[in-house]
Coordinates of N, CA, C and O in Angstrom, one line a residue:
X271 N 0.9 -1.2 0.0 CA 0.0 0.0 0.0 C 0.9 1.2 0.0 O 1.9 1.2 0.8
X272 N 0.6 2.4 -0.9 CA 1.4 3.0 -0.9 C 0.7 4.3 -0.1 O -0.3 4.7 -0.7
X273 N 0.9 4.9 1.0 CA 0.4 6.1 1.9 C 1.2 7.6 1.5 O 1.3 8.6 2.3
X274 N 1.7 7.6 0.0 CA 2.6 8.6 0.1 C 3.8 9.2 1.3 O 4.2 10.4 1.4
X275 N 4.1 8.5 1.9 CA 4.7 8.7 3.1 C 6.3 8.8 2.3 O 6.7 9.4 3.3
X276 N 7.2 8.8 1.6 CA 8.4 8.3 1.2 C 9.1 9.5 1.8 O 8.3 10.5 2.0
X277 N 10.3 9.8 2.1 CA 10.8 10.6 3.0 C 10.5 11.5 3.8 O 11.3 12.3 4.2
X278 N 9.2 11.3 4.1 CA 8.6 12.4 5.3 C 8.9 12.0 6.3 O 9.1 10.9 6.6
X279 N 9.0 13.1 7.3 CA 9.4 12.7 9.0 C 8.6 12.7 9.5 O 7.8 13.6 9.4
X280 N 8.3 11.7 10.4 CA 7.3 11.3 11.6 C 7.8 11.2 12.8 O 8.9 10.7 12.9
X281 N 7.4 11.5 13.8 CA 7.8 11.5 15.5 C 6.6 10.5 15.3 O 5.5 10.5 14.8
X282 N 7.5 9.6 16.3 CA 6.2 8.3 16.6 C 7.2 8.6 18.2 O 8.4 8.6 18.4
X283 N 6.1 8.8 19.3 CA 6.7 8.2 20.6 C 6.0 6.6 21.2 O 5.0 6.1 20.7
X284 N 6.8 6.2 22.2 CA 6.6 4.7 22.3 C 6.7 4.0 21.6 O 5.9 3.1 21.6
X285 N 7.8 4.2 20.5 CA 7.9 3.6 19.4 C 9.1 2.3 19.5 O 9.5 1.8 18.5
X286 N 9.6 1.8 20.8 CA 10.1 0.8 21.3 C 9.5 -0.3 21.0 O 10.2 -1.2 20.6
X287 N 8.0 -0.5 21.3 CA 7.4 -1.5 21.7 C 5.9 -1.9 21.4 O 5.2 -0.9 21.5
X288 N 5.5 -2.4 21.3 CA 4.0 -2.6 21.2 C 3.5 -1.9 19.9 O 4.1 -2.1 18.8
X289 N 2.3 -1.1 20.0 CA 2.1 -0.3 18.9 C 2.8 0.4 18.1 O 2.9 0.3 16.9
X290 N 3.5 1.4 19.1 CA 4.5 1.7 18.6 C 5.2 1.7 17.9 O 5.7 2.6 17.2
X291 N 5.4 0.2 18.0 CA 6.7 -0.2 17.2 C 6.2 -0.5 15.7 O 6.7 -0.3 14.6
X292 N 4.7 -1.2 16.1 CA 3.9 -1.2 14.7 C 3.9 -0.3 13.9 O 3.9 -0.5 12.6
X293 N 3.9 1.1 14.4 CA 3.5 2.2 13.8 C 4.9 2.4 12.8 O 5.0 2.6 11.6
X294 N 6.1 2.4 13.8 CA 7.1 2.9 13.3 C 7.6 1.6 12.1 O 7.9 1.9 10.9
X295 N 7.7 0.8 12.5 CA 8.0 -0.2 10.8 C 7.2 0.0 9.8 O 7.5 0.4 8.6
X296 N 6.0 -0.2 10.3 CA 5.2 0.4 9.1 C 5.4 1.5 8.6 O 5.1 1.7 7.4
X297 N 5.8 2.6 9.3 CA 6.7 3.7 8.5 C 7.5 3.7 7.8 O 7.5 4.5 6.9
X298 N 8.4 2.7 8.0 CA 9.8 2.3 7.4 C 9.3 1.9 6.4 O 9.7 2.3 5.3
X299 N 8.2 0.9 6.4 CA 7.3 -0.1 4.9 C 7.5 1.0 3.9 O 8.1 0.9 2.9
X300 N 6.9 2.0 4.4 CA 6.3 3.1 3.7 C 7.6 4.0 2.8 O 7.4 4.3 1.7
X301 N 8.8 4.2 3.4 CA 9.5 5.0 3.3 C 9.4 6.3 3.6 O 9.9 7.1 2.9
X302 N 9.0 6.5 4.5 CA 8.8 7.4 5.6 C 10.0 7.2 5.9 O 10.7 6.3 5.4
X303 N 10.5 8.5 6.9 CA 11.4 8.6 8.1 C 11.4 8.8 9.4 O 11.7 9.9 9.9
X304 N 11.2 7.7 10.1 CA 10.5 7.6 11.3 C 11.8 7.9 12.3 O 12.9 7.5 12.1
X305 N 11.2 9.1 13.5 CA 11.9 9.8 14.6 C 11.2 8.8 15.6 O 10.1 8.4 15.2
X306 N 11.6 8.4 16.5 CA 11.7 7.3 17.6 C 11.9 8.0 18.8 O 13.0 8.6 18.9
X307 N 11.2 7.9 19.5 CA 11.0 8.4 21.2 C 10.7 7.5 22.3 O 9.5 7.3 22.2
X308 N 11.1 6.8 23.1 CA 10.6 6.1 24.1 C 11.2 5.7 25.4 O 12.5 5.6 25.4
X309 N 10.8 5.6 26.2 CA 11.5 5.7 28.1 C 12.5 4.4 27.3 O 13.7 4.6 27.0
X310 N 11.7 3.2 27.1 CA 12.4 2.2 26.9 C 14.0 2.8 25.7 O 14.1 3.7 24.9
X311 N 15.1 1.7 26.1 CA 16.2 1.7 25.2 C 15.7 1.0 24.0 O 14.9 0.0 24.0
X312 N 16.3 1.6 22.9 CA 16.3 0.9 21.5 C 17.3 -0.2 22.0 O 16.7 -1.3 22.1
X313 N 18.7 -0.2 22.2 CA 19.1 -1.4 22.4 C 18.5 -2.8 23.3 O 18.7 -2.6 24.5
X314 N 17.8 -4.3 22.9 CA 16.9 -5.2 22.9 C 15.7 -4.8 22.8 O 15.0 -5.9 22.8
X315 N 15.0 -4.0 22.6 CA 13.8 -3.4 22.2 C 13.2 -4.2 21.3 O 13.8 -4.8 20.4
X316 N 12.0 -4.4 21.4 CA 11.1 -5.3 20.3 C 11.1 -3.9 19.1 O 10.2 -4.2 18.3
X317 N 11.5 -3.1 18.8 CA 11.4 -2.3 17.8 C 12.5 -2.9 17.0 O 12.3 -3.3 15.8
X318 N 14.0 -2.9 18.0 CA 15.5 -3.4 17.3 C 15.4 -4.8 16.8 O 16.2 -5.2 15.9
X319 N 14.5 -5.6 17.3 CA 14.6 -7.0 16.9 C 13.8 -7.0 15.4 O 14.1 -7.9 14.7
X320 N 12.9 -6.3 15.1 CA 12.4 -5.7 13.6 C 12.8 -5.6 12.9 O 12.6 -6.3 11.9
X321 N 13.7 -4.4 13.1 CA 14.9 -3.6 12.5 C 16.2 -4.5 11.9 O 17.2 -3.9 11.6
X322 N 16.2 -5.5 11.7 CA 17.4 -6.4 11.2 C 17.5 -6.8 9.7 O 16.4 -7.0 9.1
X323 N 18.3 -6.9 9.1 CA 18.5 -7.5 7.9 C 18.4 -6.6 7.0 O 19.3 -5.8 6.8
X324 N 17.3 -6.7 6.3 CA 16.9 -6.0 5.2 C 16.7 -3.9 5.8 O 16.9 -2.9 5.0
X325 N 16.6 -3.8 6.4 CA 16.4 -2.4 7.2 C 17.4 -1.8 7.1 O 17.4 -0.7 6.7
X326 N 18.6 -2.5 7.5 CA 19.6 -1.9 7.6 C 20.4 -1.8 6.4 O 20.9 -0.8 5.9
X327 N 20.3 -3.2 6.0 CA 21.0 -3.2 4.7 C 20.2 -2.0 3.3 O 20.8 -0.9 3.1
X328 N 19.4 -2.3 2.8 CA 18.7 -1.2 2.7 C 18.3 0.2 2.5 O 17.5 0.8 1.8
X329 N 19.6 0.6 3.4 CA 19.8 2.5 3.4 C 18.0 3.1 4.1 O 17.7 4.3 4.3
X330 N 17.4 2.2 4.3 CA 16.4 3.2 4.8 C 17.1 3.8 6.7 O 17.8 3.4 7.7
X331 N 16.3 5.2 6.1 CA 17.1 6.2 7.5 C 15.6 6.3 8.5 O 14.4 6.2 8.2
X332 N 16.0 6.5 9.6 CA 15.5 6.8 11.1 C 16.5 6.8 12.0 O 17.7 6.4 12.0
X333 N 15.5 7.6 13.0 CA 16.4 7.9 14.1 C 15.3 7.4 15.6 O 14.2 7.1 15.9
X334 N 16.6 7.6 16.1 CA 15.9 6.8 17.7 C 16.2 7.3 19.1 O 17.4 7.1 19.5
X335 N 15.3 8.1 20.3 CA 15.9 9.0 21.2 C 15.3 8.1 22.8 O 14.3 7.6 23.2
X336 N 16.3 8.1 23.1 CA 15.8 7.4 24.5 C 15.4 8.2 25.9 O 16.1 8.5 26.9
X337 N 13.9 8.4 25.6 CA 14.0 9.4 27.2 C 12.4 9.3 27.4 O 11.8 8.3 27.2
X338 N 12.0 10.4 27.9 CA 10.4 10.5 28.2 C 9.9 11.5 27.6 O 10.3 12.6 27.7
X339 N 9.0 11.1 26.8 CA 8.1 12.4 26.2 C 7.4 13.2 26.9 O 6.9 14.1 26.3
X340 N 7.1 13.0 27.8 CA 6.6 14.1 28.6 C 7.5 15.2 29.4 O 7.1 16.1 30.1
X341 N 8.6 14.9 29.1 CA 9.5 15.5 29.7 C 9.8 16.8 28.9 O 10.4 16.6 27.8
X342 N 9.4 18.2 29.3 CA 9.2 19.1 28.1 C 10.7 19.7 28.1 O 10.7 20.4 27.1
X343 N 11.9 19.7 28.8 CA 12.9 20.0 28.5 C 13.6 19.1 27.6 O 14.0 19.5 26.5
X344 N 13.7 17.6 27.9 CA 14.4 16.9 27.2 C 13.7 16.8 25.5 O 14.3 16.4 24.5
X345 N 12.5 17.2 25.6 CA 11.8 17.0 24.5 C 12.0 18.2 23.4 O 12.3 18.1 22.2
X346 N 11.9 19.0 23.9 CA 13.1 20.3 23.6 C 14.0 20.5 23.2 O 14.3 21.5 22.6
X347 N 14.8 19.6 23.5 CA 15.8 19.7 22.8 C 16.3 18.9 21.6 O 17.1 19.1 20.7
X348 N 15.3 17.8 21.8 CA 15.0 17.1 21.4 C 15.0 17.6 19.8 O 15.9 17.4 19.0
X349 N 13.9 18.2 19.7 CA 13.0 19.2 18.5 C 13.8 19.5 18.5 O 14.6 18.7 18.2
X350 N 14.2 20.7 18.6 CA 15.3 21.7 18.4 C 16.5 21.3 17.3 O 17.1 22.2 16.6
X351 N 16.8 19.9 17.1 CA 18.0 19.2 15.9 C 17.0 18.8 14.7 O 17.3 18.3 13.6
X352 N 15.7 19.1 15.2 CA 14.7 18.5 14.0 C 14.4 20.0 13.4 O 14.1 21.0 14.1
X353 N 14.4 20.0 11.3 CA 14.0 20.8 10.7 C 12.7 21.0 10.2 O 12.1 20.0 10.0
X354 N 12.2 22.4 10.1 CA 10.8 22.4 10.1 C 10.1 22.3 9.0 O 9.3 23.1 8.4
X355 N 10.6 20.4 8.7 CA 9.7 20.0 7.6 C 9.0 18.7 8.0 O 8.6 18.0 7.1
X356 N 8.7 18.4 9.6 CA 8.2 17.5 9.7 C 6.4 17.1 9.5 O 5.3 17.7 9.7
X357 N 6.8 15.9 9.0 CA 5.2 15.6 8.2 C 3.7 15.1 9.5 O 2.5 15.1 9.4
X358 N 4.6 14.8 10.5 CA 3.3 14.1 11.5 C 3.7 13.8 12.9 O 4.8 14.2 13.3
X359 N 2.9 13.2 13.6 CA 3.5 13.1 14.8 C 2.3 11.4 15.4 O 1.0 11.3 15.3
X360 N 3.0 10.5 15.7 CA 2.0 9.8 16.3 C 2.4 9.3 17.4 O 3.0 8.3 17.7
X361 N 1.9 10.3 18.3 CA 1.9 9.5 19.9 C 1.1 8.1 20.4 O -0.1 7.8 20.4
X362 N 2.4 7.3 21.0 CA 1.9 5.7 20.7 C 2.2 6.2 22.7 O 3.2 6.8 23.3
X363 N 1.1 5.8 23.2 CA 1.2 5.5 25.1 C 0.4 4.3 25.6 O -0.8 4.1 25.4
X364 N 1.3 3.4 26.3 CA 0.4 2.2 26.6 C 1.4 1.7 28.2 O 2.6 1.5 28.4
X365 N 0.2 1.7 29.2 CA 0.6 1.3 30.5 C 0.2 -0.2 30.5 O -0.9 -0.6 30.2
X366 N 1.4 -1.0 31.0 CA 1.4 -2.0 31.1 C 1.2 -2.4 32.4 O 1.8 -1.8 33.3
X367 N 0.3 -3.6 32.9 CA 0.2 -4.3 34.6 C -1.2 -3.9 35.1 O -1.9 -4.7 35.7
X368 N -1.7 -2.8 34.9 CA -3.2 -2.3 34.8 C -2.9 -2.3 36.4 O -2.0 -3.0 36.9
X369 N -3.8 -1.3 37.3 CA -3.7 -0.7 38.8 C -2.5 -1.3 39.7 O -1.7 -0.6 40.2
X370 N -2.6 -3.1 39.9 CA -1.9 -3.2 40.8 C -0.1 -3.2 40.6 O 0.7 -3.4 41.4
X371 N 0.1 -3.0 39.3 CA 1.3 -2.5 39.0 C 1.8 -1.4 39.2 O 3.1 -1.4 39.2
X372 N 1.1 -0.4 39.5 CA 1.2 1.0 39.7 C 0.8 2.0 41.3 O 0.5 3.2 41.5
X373 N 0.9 0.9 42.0 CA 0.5 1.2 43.4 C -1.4 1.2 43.6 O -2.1 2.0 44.3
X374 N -1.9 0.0 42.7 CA -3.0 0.3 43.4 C -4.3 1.3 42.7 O -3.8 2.2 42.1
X375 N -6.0 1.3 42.7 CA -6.1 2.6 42.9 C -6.1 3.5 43.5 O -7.1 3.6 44.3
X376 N -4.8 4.7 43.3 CA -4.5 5.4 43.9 C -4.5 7.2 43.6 O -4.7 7.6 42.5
X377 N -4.3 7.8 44.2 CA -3.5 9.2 43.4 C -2.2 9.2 42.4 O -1.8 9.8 41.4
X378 N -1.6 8.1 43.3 CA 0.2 8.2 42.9 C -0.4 7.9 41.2 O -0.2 8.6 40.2
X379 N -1.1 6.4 41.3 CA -1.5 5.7 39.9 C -1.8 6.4 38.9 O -1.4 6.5 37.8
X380 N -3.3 7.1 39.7 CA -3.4 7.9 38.8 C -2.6 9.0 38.1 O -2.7 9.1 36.9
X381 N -1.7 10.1 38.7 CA -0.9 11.0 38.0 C 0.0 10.0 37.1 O 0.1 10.3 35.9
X382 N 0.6 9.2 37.6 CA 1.0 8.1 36.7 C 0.7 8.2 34.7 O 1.4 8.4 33.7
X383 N -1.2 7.8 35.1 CA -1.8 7.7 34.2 C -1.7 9.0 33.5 O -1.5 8.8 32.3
X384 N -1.9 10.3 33.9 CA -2.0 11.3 33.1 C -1.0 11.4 33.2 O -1.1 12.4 32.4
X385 N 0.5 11.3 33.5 CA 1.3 11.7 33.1 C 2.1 11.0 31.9 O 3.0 11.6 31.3
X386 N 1.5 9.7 31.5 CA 1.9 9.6 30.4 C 1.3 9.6 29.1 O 1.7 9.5 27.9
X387 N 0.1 9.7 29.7 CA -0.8 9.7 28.4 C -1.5 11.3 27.9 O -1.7 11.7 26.7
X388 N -1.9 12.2 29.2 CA -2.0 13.4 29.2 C -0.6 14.2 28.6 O -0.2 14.5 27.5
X389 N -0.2 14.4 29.8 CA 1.1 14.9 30.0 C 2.5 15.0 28.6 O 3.4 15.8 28.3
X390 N 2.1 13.3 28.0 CA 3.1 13.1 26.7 C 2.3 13.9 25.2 O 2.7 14.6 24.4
X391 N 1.2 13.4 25.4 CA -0.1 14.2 24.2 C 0.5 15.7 24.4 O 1.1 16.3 23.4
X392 N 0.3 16.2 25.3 CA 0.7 17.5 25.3 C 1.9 18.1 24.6 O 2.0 18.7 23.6
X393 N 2.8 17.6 25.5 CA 4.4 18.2 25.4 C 4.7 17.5 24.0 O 5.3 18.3 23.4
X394 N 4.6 16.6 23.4 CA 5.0 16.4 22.1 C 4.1 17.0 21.5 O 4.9 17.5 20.7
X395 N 3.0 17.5 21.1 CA 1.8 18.1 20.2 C 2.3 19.7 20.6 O 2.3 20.4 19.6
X396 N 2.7 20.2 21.5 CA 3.6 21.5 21.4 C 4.8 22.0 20.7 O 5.1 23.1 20.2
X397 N 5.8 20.6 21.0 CA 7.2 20.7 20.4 C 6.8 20.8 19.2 O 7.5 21.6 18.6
X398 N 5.7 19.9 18.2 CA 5.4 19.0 17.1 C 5.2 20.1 16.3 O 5.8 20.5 15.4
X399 N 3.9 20.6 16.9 CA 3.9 22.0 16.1 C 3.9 22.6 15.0 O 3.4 22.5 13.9
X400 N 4.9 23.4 16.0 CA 6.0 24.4 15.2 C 6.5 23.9 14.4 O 6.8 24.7 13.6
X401 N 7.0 22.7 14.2 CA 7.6 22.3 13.0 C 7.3 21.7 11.7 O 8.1 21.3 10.8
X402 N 6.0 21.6 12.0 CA 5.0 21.0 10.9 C 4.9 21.3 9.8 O 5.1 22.6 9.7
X403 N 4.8 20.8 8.7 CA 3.9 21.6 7.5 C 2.8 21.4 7.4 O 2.1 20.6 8.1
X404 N 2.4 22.2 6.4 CA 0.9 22.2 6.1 C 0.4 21.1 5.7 O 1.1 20.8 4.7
X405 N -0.5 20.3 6.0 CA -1.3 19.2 5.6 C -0.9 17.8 6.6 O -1.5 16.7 6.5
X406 N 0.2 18.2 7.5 CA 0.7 17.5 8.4 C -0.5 16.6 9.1 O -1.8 16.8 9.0
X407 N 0.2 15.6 9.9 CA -1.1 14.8 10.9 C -0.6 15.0 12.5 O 0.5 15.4 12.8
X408 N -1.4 14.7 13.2 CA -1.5 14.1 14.4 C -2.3 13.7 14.8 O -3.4 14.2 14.9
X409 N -1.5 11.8 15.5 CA -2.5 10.8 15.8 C -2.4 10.7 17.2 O -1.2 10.6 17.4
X410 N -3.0 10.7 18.3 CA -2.6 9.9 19.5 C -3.2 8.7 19.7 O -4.4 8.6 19.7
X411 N -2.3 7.8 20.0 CA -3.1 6.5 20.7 C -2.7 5.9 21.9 O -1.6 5.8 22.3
X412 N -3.7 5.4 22.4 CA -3.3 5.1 24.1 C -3.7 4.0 25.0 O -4.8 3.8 24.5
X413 N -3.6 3.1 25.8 CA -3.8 2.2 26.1 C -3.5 1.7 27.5 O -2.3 1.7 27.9
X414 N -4.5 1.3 28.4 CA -4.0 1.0 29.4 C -4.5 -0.8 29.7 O -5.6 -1.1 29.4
X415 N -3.5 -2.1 30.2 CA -4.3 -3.0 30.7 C -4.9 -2.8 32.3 O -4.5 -2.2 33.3
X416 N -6.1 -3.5 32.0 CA -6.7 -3.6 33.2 C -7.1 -4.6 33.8 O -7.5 -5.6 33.3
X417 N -7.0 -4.5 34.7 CA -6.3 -5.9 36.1 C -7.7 -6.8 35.6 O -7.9 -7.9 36.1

């Protein structure tokens, strides 16, 4: 399928793992240029185990940042090495273990919850922005298990 995507930049965050990771290969399918954000390391990452063979060999290009997208400094700076021709943004958030993973139903759990799924929507959809072009996207998707 071709999505017109062939060297456009995408910020995909949580793109280590799970959807994510879906999102961002299938970027690669595409010929897109997929920007990679996630707490988790790319090194063992179910994104890296993807990424083999043909990917690399290939010449297809991406990049990959290891931190927290909610974090609006590091995210900042982030942006800041990115030029303002990016095509989209897909925030990938998914909490794994559902309540008793996370202390319980709690307060703590809950800022938890918004802080990754609120909190990340935000500060990447600000950085994202500004650097968009015209006709650009932004997807969020989100996901929590439940006990």
């Amino acid at each position: 399928m071709d999505l017109h995507l062939k060297d456009k930049k995408i910020v995909v965050t949580g793109a280590a793992s799970g959807l994510g990771a879906d999102v961002f290969s299938s970027l690669l399918d595409e010929g897109a240029y997929p920007i990679g954000v996630d707490l988790l390391s790319f090194s063992g990452s179910e994104l890296e185990g993807r990424l083999t063979g043909t990917f690399f060999t290939s010449g297809r290009n991406y990049q990959f940042y290891n931190g927290s997208a909610s974090d609006e400094l590091w995210m900042r700076e982030i942006f800041s090495n990115l030029s303002n021709d990016l095509y989209g943004l897909v925030s990938c958030v998914g909490i794994l273990g559902g309540d008793n993973a996370h202390g319980g139903r709690s307060l703590a759990s809950f800022d938890k919850l918004i802080d990754a799924h609120a909190r990340t929507a935000f500060v990447a959809t600000e950085m994202a922005y500004p650097k968009m072009v015209n006709g650009g996207s932004i997807v969020y998707i989100g996901s929590i298990e439940i006990d």
